[in-house]
Structure formats: C-alpha cells, structure tokens
PDB file of C-alpha atoms in Angstrom:
ATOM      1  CA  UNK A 224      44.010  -4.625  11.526  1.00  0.00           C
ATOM      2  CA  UNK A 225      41.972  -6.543  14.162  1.00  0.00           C
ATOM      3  CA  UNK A 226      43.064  -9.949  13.215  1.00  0.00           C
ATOM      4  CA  UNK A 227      46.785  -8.474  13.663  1.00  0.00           C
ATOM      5  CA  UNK A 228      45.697  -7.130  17.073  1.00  0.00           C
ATOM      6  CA  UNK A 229      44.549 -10.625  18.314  1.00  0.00           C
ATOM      7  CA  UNK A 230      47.548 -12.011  17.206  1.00  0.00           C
ATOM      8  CA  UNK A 231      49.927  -9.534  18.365  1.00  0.00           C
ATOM      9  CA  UNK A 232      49.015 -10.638  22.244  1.00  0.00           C
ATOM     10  CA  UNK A 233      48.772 -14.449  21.881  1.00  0.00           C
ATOM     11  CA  UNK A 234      52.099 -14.894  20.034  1.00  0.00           C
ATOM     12  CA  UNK A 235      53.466 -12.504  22.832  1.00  0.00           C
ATOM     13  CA  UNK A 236      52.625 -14.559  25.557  1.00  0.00           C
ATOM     14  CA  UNK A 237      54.192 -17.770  24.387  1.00  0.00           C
ATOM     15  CA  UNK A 238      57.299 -15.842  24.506  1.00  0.00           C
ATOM     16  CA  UNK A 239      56.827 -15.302  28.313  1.00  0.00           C
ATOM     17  CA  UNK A 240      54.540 -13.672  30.807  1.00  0.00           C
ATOM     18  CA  UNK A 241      55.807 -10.575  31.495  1.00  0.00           C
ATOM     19  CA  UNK A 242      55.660  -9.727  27.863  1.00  0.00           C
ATOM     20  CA  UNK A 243      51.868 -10.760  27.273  1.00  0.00           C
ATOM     21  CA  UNK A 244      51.139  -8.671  30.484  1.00  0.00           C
ATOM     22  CA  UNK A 245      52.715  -5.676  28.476  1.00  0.00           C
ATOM     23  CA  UNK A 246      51.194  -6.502  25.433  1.00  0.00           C
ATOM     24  CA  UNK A 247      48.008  -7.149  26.909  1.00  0.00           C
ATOM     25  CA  UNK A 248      46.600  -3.630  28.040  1.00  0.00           C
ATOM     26  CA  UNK A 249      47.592  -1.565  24.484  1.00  0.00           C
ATOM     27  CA  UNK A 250      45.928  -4.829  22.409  1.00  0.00           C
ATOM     28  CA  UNK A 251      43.420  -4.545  24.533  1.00  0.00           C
ATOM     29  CA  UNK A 252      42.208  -0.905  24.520  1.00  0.00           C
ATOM     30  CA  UNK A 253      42.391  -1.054  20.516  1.00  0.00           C
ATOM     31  CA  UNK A 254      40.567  -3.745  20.136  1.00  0.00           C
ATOM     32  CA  UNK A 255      37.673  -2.533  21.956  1.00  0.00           C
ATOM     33  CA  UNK A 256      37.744   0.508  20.220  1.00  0.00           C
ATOM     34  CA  UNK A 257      35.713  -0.502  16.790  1.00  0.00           C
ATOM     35  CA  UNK A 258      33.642  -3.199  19.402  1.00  0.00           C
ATOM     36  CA  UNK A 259      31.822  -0.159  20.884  1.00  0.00           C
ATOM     37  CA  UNK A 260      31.371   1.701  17.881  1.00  0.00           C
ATOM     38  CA  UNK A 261      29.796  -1.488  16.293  1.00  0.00           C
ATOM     39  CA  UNK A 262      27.264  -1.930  19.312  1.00  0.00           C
ATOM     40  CA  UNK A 263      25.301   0.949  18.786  1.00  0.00           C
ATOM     41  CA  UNK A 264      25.184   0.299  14.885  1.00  0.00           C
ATOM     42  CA  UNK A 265      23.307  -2.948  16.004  1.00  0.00           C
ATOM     43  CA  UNK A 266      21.519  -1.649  19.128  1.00  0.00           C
ATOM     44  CA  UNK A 267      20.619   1.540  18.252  1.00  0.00           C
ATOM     45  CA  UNK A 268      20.270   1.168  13.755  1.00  0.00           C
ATOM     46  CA  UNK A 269      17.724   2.412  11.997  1.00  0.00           C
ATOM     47  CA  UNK A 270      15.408   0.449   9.580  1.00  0.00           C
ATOM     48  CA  UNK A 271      15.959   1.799   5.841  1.00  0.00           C
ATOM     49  CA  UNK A 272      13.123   4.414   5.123  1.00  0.00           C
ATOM     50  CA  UNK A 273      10.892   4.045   2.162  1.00  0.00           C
ATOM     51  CA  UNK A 274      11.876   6.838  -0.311  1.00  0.00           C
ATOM     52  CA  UNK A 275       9.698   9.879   0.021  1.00  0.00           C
ATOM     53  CA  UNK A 276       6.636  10.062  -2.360  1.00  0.00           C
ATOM     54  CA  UNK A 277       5.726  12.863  -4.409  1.00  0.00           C
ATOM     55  CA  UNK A 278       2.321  13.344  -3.505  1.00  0.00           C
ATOM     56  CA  UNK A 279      -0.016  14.620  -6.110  1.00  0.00           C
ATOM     57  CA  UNK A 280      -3.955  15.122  -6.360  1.00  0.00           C
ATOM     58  CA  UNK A 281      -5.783  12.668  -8.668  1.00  0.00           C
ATOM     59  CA  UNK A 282     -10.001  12.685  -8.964  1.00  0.00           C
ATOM     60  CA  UNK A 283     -12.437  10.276 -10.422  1.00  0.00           C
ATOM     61  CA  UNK A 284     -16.127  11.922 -11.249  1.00  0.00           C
ATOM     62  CA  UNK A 285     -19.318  10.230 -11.611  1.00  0.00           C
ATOM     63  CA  UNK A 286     -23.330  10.363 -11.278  1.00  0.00           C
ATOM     64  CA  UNK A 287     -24.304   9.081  -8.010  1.00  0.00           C
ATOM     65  CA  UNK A 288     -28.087   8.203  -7.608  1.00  0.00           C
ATOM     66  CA  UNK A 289     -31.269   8.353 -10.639  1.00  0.00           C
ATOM     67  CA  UNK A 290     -34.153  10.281  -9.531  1.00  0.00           C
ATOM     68  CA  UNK A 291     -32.002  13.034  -7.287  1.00  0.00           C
ATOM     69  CA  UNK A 292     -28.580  12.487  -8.841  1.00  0.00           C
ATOM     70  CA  UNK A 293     -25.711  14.037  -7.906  1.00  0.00           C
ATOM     71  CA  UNK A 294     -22.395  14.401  -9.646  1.00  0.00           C
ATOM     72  CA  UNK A 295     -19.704  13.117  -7.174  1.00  0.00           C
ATOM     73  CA  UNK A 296     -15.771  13.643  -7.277  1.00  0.00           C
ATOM     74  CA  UNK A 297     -13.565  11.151  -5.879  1.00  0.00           C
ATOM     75  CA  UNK A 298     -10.529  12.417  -5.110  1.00  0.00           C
ATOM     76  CA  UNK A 299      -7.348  10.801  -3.658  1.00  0.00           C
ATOM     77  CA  UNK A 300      -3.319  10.903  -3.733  1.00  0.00           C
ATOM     78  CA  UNK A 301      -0.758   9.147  -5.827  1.00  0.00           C
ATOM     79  CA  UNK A 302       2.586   9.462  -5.941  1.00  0.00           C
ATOM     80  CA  UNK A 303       3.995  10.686  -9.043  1.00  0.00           C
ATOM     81  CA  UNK A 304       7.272   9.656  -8.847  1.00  0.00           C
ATOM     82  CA  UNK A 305       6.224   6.002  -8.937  1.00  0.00           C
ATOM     83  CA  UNK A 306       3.079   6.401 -10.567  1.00  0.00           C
ATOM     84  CA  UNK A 307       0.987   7.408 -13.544  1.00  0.00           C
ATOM     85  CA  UNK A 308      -2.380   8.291 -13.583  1.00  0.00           C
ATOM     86  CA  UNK A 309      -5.269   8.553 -15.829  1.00  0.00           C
ATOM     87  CA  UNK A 310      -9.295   8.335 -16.575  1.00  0.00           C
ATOM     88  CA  UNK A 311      -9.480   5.869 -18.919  1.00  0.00           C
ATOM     89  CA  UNK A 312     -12.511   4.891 -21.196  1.00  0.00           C
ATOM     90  CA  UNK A 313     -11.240   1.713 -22.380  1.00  0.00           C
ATOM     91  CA  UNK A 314      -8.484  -1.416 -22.353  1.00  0.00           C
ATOM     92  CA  UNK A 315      -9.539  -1.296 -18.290  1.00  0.00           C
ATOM     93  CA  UNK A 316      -6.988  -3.389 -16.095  1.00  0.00           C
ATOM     94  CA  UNK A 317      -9.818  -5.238 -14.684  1.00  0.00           C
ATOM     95  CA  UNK A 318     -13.102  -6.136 -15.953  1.00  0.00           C
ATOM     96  CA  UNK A 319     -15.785  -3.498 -15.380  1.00  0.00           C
ATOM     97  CA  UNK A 320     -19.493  -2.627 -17.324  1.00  0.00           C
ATOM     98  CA  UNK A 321     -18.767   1.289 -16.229  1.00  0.00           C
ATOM     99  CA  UNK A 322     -18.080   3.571 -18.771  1.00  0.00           C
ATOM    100  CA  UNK A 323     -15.136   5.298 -17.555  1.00  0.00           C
ATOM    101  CA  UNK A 324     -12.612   4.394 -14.634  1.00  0.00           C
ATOM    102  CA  UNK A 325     -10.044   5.693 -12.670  1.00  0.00           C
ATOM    103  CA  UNK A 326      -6.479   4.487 -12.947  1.00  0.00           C
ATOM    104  CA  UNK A 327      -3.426   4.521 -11.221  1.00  0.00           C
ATOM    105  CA  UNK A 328      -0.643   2.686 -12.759  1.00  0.00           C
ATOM    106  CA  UNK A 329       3.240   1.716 -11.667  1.00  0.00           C
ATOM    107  CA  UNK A 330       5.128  -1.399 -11.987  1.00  0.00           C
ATOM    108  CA  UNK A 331       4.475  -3.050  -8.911  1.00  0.00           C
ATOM    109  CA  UNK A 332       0.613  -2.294  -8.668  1.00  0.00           C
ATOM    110  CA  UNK A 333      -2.261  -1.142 -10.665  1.00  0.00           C
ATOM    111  CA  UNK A 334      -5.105   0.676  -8.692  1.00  0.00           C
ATOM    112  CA  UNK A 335      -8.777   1.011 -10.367  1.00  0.00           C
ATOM    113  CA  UNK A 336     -11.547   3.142  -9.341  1.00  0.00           C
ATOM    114  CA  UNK A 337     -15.015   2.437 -10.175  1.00  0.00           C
ATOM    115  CA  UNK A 338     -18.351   3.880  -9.392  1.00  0.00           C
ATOM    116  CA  UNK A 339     -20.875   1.025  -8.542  1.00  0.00           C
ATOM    117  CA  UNK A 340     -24.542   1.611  -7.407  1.00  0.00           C
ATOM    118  CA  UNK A 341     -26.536  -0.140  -5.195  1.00  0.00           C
ATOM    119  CA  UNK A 342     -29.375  -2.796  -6.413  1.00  0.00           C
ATOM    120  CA  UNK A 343     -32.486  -1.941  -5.187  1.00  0.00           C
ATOM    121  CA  UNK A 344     -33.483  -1.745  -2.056  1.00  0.00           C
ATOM    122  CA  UNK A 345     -29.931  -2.240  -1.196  1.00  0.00           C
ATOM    123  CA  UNK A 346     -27.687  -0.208   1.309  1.00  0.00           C
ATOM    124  CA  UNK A 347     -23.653  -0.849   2.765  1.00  0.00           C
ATOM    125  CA  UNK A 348     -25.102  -3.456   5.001  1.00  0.00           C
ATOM    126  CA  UNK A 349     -26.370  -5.158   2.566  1.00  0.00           C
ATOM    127  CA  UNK A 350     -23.946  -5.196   0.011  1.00  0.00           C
ATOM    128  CA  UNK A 351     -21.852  -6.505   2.771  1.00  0.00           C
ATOM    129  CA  UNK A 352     -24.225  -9.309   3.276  1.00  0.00           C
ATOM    130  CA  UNK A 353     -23.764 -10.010  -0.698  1.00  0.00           C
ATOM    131  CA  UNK A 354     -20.138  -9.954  -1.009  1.00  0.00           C
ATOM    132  CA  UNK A 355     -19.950 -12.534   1.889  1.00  0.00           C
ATOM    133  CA  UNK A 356     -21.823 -14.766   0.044  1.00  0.00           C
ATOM    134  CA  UNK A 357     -19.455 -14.190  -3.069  1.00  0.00           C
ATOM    135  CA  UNK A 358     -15.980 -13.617  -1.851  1.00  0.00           C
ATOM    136  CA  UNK A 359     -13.846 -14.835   0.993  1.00  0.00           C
ATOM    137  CA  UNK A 360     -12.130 -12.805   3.568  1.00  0.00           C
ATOM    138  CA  UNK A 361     -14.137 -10.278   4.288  1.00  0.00           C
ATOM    139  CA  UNK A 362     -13.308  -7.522   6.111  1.00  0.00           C
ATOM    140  CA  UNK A 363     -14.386  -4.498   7.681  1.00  0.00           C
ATOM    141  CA  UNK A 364     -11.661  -1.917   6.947  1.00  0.00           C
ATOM    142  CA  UNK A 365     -11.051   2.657   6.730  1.00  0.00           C
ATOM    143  CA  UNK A 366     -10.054   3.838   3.978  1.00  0.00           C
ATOM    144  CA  UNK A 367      -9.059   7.627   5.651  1.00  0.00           C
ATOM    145  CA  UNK A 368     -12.646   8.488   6.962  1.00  0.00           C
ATOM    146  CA  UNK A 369     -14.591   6.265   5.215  1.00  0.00           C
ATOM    147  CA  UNK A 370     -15.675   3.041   6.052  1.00  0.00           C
ATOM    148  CA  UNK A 371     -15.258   0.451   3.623  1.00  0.00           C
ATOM    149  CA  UNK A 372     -15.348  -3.288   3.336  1.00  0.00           C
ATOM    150  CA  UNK A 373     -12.224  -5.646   1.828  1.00  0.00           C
ATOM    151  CA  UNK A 374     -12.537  -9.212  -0.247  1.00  0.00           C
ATOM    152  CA  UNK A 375     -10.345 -10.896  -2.074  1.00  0.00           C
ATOM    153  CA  UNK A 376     -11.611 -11.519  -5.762  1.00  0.00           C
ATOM    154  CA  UNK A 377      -9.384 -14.022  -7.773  1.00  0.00           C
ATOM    155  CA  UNK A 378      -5.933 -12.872  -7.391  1.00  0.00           C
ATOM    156  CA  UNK A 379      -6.804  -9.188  -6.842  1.00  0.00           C
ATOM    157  CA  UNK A 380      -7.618  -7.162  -3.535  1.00  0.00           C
ATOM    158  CA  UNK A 381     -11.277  -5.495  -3.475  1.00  0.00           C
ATOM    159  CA  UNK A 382     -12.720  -2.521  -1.617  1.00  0.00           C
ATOM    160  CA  UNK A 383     -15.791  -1.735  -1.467  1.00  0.00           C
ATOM    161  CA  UNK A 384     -16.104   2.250  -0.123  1.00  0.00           C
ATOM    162  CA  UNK A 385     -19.107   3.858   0.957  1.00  0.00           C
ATOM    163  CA  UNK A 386     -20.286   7.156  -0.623  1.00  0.00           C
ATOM    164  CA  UNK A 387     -23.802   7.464  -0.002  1.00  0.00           C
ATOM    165  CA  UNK A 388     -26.861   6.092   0.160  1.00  0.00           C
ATOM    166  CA  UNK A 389     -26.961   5.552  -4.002  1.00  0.00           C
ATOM    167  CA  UNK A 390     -23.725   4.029  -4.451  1.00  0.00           C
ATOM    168  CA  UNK A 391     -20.366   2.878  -3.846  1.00  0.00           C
ATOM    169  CA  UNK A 392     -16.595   3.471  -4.807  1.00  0.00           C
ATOM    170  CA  UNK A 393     -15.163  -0.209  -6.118  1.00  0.00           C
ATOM    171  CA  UNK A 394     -11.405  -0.023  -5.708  1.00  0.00           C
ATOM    172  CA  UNK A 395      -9.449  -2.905  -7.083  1.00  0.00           C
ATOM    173  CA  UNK A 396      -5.662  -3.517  -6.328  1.00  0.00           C
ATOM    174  CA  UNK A 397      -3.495  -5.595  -8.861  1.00  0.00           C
ATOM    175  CA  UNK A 398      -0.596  -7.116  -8.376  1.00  0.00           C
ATOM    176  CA  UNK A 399       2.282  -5.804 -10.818  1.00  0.00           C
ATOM    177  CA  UNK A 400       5.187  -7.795 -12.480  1.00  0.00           C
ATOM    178  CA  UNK A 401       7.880  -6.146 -10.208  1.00  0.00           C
ATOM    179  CA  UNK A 402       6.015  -6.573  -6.294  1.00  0.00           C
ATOM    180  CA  UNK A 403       7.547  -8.837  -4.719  1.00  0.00           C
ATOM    181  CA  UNK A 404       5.405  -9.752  -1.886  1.00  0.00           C
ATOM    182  CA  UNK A 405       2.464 -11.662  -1.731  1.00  0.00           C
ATOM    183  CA  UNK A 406      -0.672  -9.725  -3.519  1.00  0.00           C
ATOM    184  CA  UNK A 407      -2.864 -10.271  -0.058  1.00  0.00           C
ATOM    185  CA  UNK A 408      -0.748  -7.232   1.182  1.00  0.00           C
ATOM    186  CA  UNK A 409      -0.615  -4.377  -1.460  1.00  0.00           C
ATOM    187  CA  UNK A 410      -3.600  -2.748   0.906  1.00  0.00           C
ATOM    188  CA  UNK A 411      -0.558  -1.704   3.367  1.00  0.00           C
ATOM    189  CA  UNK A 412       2.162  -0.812   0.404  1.00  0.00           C
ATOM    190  CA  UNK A 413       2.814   2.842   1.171  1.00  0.00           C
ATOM    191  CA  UNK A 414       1.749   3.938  -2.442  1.00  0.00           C
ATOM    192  CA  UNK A 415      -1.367   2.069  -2.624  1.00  0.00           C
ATOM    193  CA  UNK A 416      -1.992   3.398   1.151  1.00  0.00           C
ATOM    194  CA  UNK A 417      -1.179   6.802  -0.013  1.00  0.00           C
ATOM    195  CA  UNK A 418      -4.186   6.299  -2.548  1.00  0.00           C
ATOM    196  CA  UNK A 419      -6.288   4.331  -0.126  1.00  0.00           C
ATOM    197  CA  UNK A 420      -6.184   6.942   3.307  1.00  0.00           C
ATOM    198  CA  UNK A 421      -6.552   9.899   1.205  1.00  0.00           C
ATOM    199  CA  UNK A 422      -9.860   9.278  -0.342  1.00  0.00           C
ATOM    200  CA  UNK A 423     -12.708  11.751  -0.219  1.00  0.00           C
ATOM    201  CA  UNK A 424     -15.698  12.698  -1.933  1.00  0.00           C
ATOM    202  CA  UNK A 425     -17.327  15.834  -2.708  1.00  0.00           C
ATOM    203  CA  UNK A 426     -20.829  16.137  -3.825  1.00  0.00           C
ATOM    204  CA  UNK A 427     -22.080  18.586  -5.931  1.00  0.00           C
ATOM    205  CA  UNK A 428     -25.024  18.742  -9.001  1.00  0.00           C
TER     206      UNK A 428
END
C-alpha cells in the first residue's frame, strides 16, 4: 500500500499540475499516517525483557573453624525454571579436595559452592594477597552483603566470599555449551546474579 501511495502522486503530476496538486494533499495525509506510528516504535521501544525466573531457596552446609567450630548454612537463590540443583558428593564440575559441594546446574552455566578455610594465620586480606600472586584480574567485588573478591582461574570465573574469620565460600562459575557470550561475563547473567546477590550465611552449632 505505501509504494502505491508514492506512486499514485508522481505519475499524477506528469499528467499536469493541477492534478498532482489534487493528488498531493490525500497521498500525503496517508502516507504519514503509518510514518508516525513507526516513530514512536523506534523512539520510544522497549528492550526485550529477560523471562521471569522462578526463584527458589537452595543451601550449602558446612563446619566452619577447628577448635570453636561452627556449622554454617549457605544459602542462596536459583531459578528453577532454568536450573537444577543439588549437594553433590562426587563427579564435581570442577576440581575440589572438599567432601561435599554445592551445585547449581543449567545449560548455559554451572555454579559450584565450596567451603574453603583459611591457612594459618591467614585472614580475607590475606588470602587476597595470595590469589594476586596466583590469578589475574583481581577484583574487589559484593556478592549481596558480602564482600568478596573475583579472579579468573583457567577458563572459569572465581569468587572468593567472606564468611568469617575461619573460612571462606569458593564459588566457581563455568561456562556451559549453550552461553553464548564470552565466559568473563557470566558474573552479570541474571541467573548466576540471582545466585550470586542472594547469598547469606547463618551460623549456628
């Protein structure tokens, strides 16, 4: 219809002027019709929306500490629609001498949640100290309320989050078969995010 409005106008006025001046107005008014209610489409469009998760709790429990240990619970968000997850005690996505880890599992990513103590003498400034002289790109980061730092081990993302003054939660992102950026940024995919900001930890004995 709008190439047949063009036309109508420009064949009319090499039949004579007083006919294009006729056509003119009408061809006009039409055709400017579907031109403002493209503009806001462009101006105004909004960016597709990631597809809402299904947010479900998920917890990871270990001993924190030797002499006054204390049984700590991770717990976090995943999204179930997306994701599976599980405490595993074996076949772990990424290398680990604990005895049990926390996994959360979809297609594009894998997440893995690790207790890790400190050596001796060692505390989160330290360990930070350590991991500089082991890893590149360090980074200071938040995971929700707690502070954490982020390295880049091979061709996975680390974090390394505070818990107390015993240990450490070691959180390792994988790349899966079906992400399709580059792995540097799974830290800001909304379900690994979801996992990420929602971590807390609960002490108890």
């Amino acid at each position: 219809m709008k190439k047949a409005l063009v036309l109508v106008p420009l064949g009319a006025a090499a039949v004579g002027a007083a006919v294009f001046f006729a056509m003119k107005k009408p061809a006009g008014d039409k055709a400017a019709a579907p031109a403002k209610k493209a503009a806001p489409a462009k101006a105004g469009g909004k960016k597709k929306e990631a597809p809402a998760m299904d947010l479900q709790p998920g917890s990871y429990t270990f001993i924190s500490g030797f002499k006054d240990a204390a049984k700590v619970e991770a717990g976090f968000q995943y999204d179930a629609k997306t994701c599976e997850f599980a405490v595993i005690e074996e076949d772990f996505p990424a290398y680990t001498s604990d005895s049990h880890v926390a996994v959360v599992r979809c297609p594009e990513f894998i997440v893995q949640l690790e207790y890790a103590g400190y050596y001796g003498g060692e505390d989160f400034g330290g360990l930070k100290k350590s991991l500089a002289e082991r890893y590149q790109d360090i980074a200071d980061v938040a995971c929700g309320a707690n502070q954490a730092i982020r390295f880049i081990d091979g061709d996975n993302v680390c974090l390394a989050v505070g818990v107390d003054q015993f240990s450490y939660l070691l959180v390792t992102l994988i790349k899966g078969k079906e992400y399709d950026d580059d792995f540097k940024t799974l830290p800001d995919y909304p379900p690994v995010k979801a996992v990420l900001d929602s971590l807390s930890f609960t002490e108890g004995k």
